[in-house]
Short mmCIF file of C-alpha atoms in Angstrom, two decimals:
data_model
loop_
_atom_site.label_atom_id
_atom_site.label_comp_id
_atom_site.label_asym_id
_atom_site.label_seq_id
_atom_site.Cartn_x
_atom_site.Cartn_y
_atom_site.Cartn_z
CA MET A 283 -24.73 -8.26 -16.26
CA LEU A 284 -26.04 -11.39 -14.45
CA ASP A 285 -22.78 -13.09 -15.09
CA LYS A 286 -20.82 -10.10 -13.30
CA LEU A 287 -23.23 -10.22 -10.26
CA ASN A 288 -22.80 -13.94 -10.00
CA GLN A 289 -19.08 -13.58 -10.01
CA TYR A 290 -19.49 -10.83 -7.23
CA ARG A 291 -21.58 -13.46 -5.36
CA GLN A 292 -18.89 -15.83 -5.61
CA ASN A 293 -16.00 -13.64 -4.72
CA PHE A 294 -17.71 -11.64 -1.88
CA ALA A 295 -20.89 -12.72 -0.28
CA PHE A 296 -19.84 -16.63 0.80
CA PRO A 297 -16.19 -16.42 1.51
CA PHE A 298 -16.43 -13.40 3.69
CA GLN A 299 -19.50 -14.69 5.67
CA LYS A 300 -17.58 -18.08 6.07
CA LYS A 301 -14.27 -16.21 7.17
CA ALA A 302 -15.89 -13.97 9.57
CA ALA A 303 -17.82 -16.74 11.38
CA GLY A 304 -14.40 -17.96 12.84
CA ALA A 305 -12.81 -14.57 13.47
CA ALA A 306 -12.81 -12.25 16.60
CA TYR A 307 -15.77 -10.12 14.96
CA LYS A 308 -19.03 -10.61 14.04
CA PHE A 309 -20.86 -8.21 11.46
CA GLU A 310 -24.40 -7.14 11.51
CA TRP A 311 -26.99 -4.31 10.10
CA ILE A 312 -28.94 -2.59 12.42
CA GLU A 313 -32.73 -3.35 12.21
CA ASP A 314 -34.37 -1.46 15.18
CA LEU A 315 -34.44 1.79 17.21
CA GLN A 316 -32.82 -0.07 19.96
CA GLY A 317 -29.73 -0.81 17.72
CA LEU A 318 -29.53 2.51 16.27
CA GLN A 319 -29.39 4.13 19.89
CA GLU A 320 -26.70 1.96 20.82
CA ALA A 321 -24.66 2.77 17.69
CA GLN A 322 -25.37 6.63 18.51
CA ARG A 323 -24.00 5.84 21.94
CA PHE A 324 -20.82 4.17 20.37
CA ARG A 325 -20.46 7.20 17.92
CA THR A 326 -20.61 9.45 21.20
CA ALA A 327 -17.98 7.87 22.89
CA GLN A 328 -15.66 7.57 20.06
CA PHE A 329 -15.96 10.81 18.66
CA SER A 330 -15.85 12.71 22.09
CA GLN A 331 -12.51 10.74 22.74
CA GLN A 332 -11.17 11.43 19.36
CA PHE A 333 -12.20 14.91 18.46
CA GLY A 334 -12.23 15.91 22.28
CA ILE A 335 -15.96 17.49 21.97
CA GLN A 336 -19.06 17.39 23.93
CA PHE A 337 -22.37 16.94 22.06
CA GLU A 338 -25.29 19.06 22.95
CA ALA A 339 -27.85 16.63 23.83
CA GLY A 340 -25.25 14.07 24.85
CA LEU A 341 -25.69 12.01 22.06
CA ASP A 342 -24.25 11.92 18.40
CA GLN A 343 -27.47 11.88 16.02
CA ASP A 344 -28.61 13.73 13.25
CA LEU A 345 -31.53 13.59 10.69
CA TYR A 346 -29.42 11.55 8.29
CA ASP A 347 -29.42 8.55 10.63
CA PHE A 348 -33.26 8.15 9.66
CA SER A 349 -32.78 7.72 6.09
CA CYS A 350 -29.21 5.81 6.40
CA GLN A 351 -28.25 1.88 6.54
CA HIS A 352 -26.33 1.27 9.80
CA ALA A 353 -23.59 -1.35 9.87
CA VAL A 354 -21.77 -2.53 12.98
CA LEU A 355 -18.94 -4.74 13.86
CA ARG A 356 -18.87 -6.60 17.16
CA ASP A 357 -16.53 -8.12 19.47
CA LYS A 358 -17.31 -11.99 19.26
CA TRP A 359 -17.18 -12.60 22.74
CA SER A 360 -18.12 -9.77 24.62
CA ASN A 361 -20.70 -8.40 22.04
CA GLU A 362 -19.90 -4.88 22.36
CA ILE A 363 -19.64 -2.77 18.92
CA VAL A 364 -15.80 -2.07 17.93
CA ALA A 365 -16.55 -0.41 14.65
CA TYR A 366 -19.55 1.57 13.02
CA THR A 367 -20.60 2.95 9.67
CA ARG A 368 -23.89 4.40 7.83
CA LEU A 369 -24.44 4.35 4.08
CA LYS A 370 -27.00 5.79 1.97
CA LEU A 371 -27.65 5.66 -1.70
CA PHE A 372 -28.21 8.94 -3.98
CA GLN A 373 -28.42 9.54 -7.64
CA GLY A 374 -26.13 12.55 -8.86
CA HIS A 375 -29.38 14.94 -8.78
CA GLU A 376 -29.92 14.15 -5.28
CA LEU A 377 -26.56 14.94 -4.09
CA TYR A 378 -27.69 18.27 -2.54
CA GLN A 379 -29.31 16.10 0.16
CA SER A 380 -26.00 14.36 1.13
CA TYR A 381 -23.95 15.04 4.18
CA SER A 382 -20.64 15.68 1.97
CA HIS A 383 -22.37 18.67 0.08
CA GLN A 384 -22.33 20.42 3.17
CA GLU A 385 -18.64 20.51 3.10
CA PHE A 386 -17.71 20.19 -0.36
CA LYS A 387 -18.95 21.29 -4.04
CA ILE A 388 -19.87 17.95 -5.16
CA ALA A 389 -23.37 18.66 -6.56
CA ASP A 390 -22.29 20.24 -9.79
CA GLU A 391 -19.20 18.09 -10.26
CA LEU A 392 -20.65 14.58 -9.63
CA GLY A 393 -24.21 15.43 -10.49
CA HIS A 394 -24.15 13.38 -13.92
CA LEU A 395 -23.00 10.09 -11.92
CA GLU A 396 -25.54 7.43 -11.04
CA ASN A 397 -25.85 4.95 -7.89
CA ILE A 398 -23.52 7.00 -5.56
CA VAL A 399 -23.08 5.59 -1.92
CA GLU A 400 -22.24 7.92 0.67
CA ILE A 401 -20.45 6.35 3.56
CA GLY A 402 -20.14 8.31 6.87
CA ARG A 403 -19.74 8.57 10.69
CA THR A 404 -17.15 5.68 10.52
CA CYS A 405 -15.49 4.96 13.90
CA VAL A 406 -13.59 2.40 15.53
CA HIS A 407 -12.93 1.52 18.93
CA PRO A 408 -9.11 2.67 19.98
CA ARG A 409 -8.16 -0.79 20.56
CA CYS A 410 -9.00 -2.11 17.11
CA ARG A 411 -7.54 0.73 15.15
CA SER A 412 -4.71 -1.53 13.57
CA GLY A 413 -6.68 -1.81 10.59
CA LYS A 414 -8.11 -5.30 10.65
CA ALA A 415 -11.36 -4.20 12.10
CA LEU A 416 -11.87 -1.56 9.40
CA SER A 417 -10.86 -4.43 6.72
CA VAL A 418 -13.50 -6.59 8.21
CA LEU A 419 -16.04 -4.08 8.23
CA TRP A 420 -15.39 -3.27 4.73
CA LEU A 421 -15.51 -6.86 3.30
CA ASN A 422 -18.99 -7.04 4.96
CA LEU A 423 -20.16 -4.23 3.40
CA LEU A 424 -19.24 -5.01 -0.21
CA PRO A 425 -22.18 -7.71 -0.78
CA LYS A 426 -24.87 -4.98 0.02
CA VAL A 427 -22.96 -2.20 -1.66
CA ILE A 428 -22.33 -4.22 -4.82
CA LEU A 429 -25.28 -6.31 -5.25
CA GLU A 430 -28.21 -4.69 -3.49
CA MET A 431 -27.27 -0.81 -3.98
CA ARG A 432 -25.56 -1.77 -7.14
CA ALA A 433 -23.33 1.20 -6.31
CA LYS A 434 -20.94 2.55 -8.98
CA HIS A 435 -19.19 5.37 -6.76
CA LEU A 436 -18.51 5.53 -3.04
CA ILE A 437 -18.23 8.95 -1.40
CA GLY A 438 -17.72 10.39 1.97
CA CYS A 439 -15.48 12.57 4.15
CA VAL A 440 -12.53 11.66 6.20
CA SER A 441 -11.11 13.62 9.41
CA ILE A 442 -8.67 14.46 11.60
CA ARG A 443 -8.61 16.04 14.91
CA LEU A 444 -7.60 19.98 14.69
CA GLN A 445 -7.33 21.90 18.36
CA GLY A 446 -5.03 20.04 20.59
CA ASN A 447 -3.71 18.16 17.52
CA GLU A 448 -2.48 20.86 15.38
CA ALA A 449 0.83 19.40 14.45
CA ARG A 450 -0.60 15.96 13.12
CA ALA A 451 -3.23 17.99 11.27
CA TYR A 452 -0.71 20.08 9.59
CA TYR A 453 1.32 17.26 8.34
CA THR A 454 -1.62 15.30 7.25
CA HIS A 455 -2.66 18.37 5.24
CA GLN A 456 0.81 18.61 3.52
CA ARG A 457 0.61 15.01 3.03
CA MET A 458 -2.57 15.73 0.91
CA GLN A 459 -0.96 18.20 -0.88
CA ALA A 460 1.70 15.88 -1.92
CA LEU A 461 -0.85 12.86 -3.14
CA PRO A 462 0.23 11.31 -6.66
CA GLU A 463 -2.22 12.38 -9.21
CA HIS A 464 -3.99 9.15 -9.13
CA ALA A 465 -4.84 9.50 -5.48
CA ARG A 466 -6.18 12.88 -5.47
CA CYS A 467 -9.42 14.45 -6.91
CA GLY A 468 -10.17 17.98 -7.64
CA ILE A 469 -13.32 18.34 -5.46
CA GLN A 470 -13.30 21.79 -3.68
CA ALA A 471 -14.38 22.43 -0.17
CA GLN A 472 -17.37 25.04 0.32
CA GLN A 473 -15.10 27.03 2.57
CA ALA A 474 -10.98 25.72 2.29
CA PHE A 475 -9.02 25.79 5.43
CA GLU A 476 -5.21 25.90 5.84
CA PRO A 477 -4.07 24.54 8.85
CA PRO A 478 -1.21 26.69 10.41
CA TYR A 479 2.50 25.56 10.85
CA PRO A 480 2.72 24.24 14.49
CA GLN A 481 4.79 25.71 17.33
CA TYR A 482 6.21 22.43 17.90
CA SER A 483 5.83 18.75 16.85
CA LEU A 484 7.14 15.15 17.37
CA GLN A 485 8.11 12.58 14.66
CA GLN A 486 5.02 10.55 15.06
CA ASP A 487 3.14 13.68 14.31
CA GLU A 488 4.28 13.07 10.78
CA ARG A 489 1.95 10.05 10.35
CA ILE A 490 -1.34 10.16 8.77
CA PRO A 491 -4.24 8.89 10.57
CA LYS A 492 -5.24 5.19 9.87
CA LEU A 493 -8.26 5.54 8.02
CA PHE A 494 -6.68 7.96 5.52
CA ASP A 495 -4.02 5.30 5.09
CA VAL A 496 -6.65 2.38 4.35
CA TYR A 497 -8.72 4.61 1.96
CA LEU A 498 -5.33 5.32 0.01
CA LYS A 499 -4.29 1.68 0.14
CA MET A 500 -7.81 1.06 -1.75
CA GLN A 501 -7.04 3.23 -4.35
CA ALA A 502 -9.27 6.15 -3.38
CA GLN A 503 -8.74 9.82 -4.21
CA LEU A 504 -8.99 12.26 -1.40
CA SER A 505 -9.42 16.12 -1.91
CA GLN A 506 -6.45 18.43 -1.34
CA GLN A 507 -8.53 21.10 0.32
CA ALA A 508 -9.86 20.74 3.93
CA PHE A 509 -12.98 21.88 5.34
CA TYR A 510 -12.90 22.93 8.92
CA ASP A 511 -15.86 21.22 10.68
CA GLU A 512 -15.99 23.48 13.75
CA ALA A 513 -18.90 21.41 15.77
CA PHE A 514 -16.42 18.33 15.66
CA ASN A 515 -13.25 20.23 15.67
CA CYS A 516 -11.73 18.43 12.82
CA LEU A 517 -10.59 18.90 9.17
CA ASP A 518 -12.45 16.88 7.07
CA TYR A 519 -11.47 15.73 3.38
CA PHE A 520 -13.52 14.54 0.46
CA VAL A 521 -13.13 11.08 -0.53
CA TYR A 522 -13.93 9.42 -3.86
CA LEU A 523 -13.71 5.87 -4.82
CA GLU A 524 -14.81 3.67 -8.01
CA VAL A 525 -16.81 0.55 -6.84
CA GLY A 526 -15.53 -1.33 -9.71
CA GLN A 527 -11.84 -0.72 -8.78
CA LEU A 528 -12.65 -1.49 -5.14
CA ALA A 529 -14.27 -4.83 -6.21
CA LYS A 530 -11.10 -5.64 -8.38
CA ASN A 531 -8.83 -4.89 -5.02
CA PHE A 532 -10.77 -7.15 -2.71
CA ILE A 533 -10.70 -10.02 -5.17
CA LEU A 534 -7.11 -10.05 -5.68
CA GLN A 535 -6.60 -9.55 -2.07
CA LYS A 536 -8.79 -12.78 -1.35
CA LYS A 537 -6.68 -14.68 -4.30
CA MET A 538 -3.55 -13.83 -2.46
CA MET A 539 -4.76 -14.69 0.80
CA ALA A 540 -5.83 -17.90 -0.61
CA ASN A 541 -2.56 -18.59 -2.08
CA ALA A 542 -0.39 -17.59 0.92
#
């Protein structure tokens, strides 16, 4: 076990920190209430724009915020937040307390597992949604997820706007139905939702959102059933990922970049 941890340290912690220092972004963990409120304001702006909703108190906040660890990616020059996510460690018997359990039947299916990290509220500023910011965010999360939390499994939800975006939501749902066996999981929604066939669509509506694509490239498994989150005006799909497989993917990616 010690040898494996040392290998992860060599492959993740130092190289990523060194690379991030010269990049356009800087990564940090939120340590105080002021930082959390800044992140909540960032989430509010992104989700209001992305899902076309208004928050009741004018701020995206919930009870989970006070028990999670929060990570942000900042623009190196302006210092503004450009990407965000939050993490919480669960044991299988605690999954009833997770955010994902509100929408998906995970407690019985995954209750036998240990060291499960739920990732949530992930959002990226529109100008940084090409995928690079998400990759940098993930690279910097891994040392904590693997070394500190000793996570074995990652779970969460990935979303797409529904009202005002019916065509893209429909085609994204069809893509989830057509996932190959290795890319889908059998987790069921608490209440499954089927988006209707759109009255009209454009060619670009057939592209799935970037975050869906990122998860699939990381060899995550996505649910085929969707849950309709009325408060957020979106369809949610459950995401499951083996941390060991994630680590192998990023080690390989790092080696490929070093040899390029």
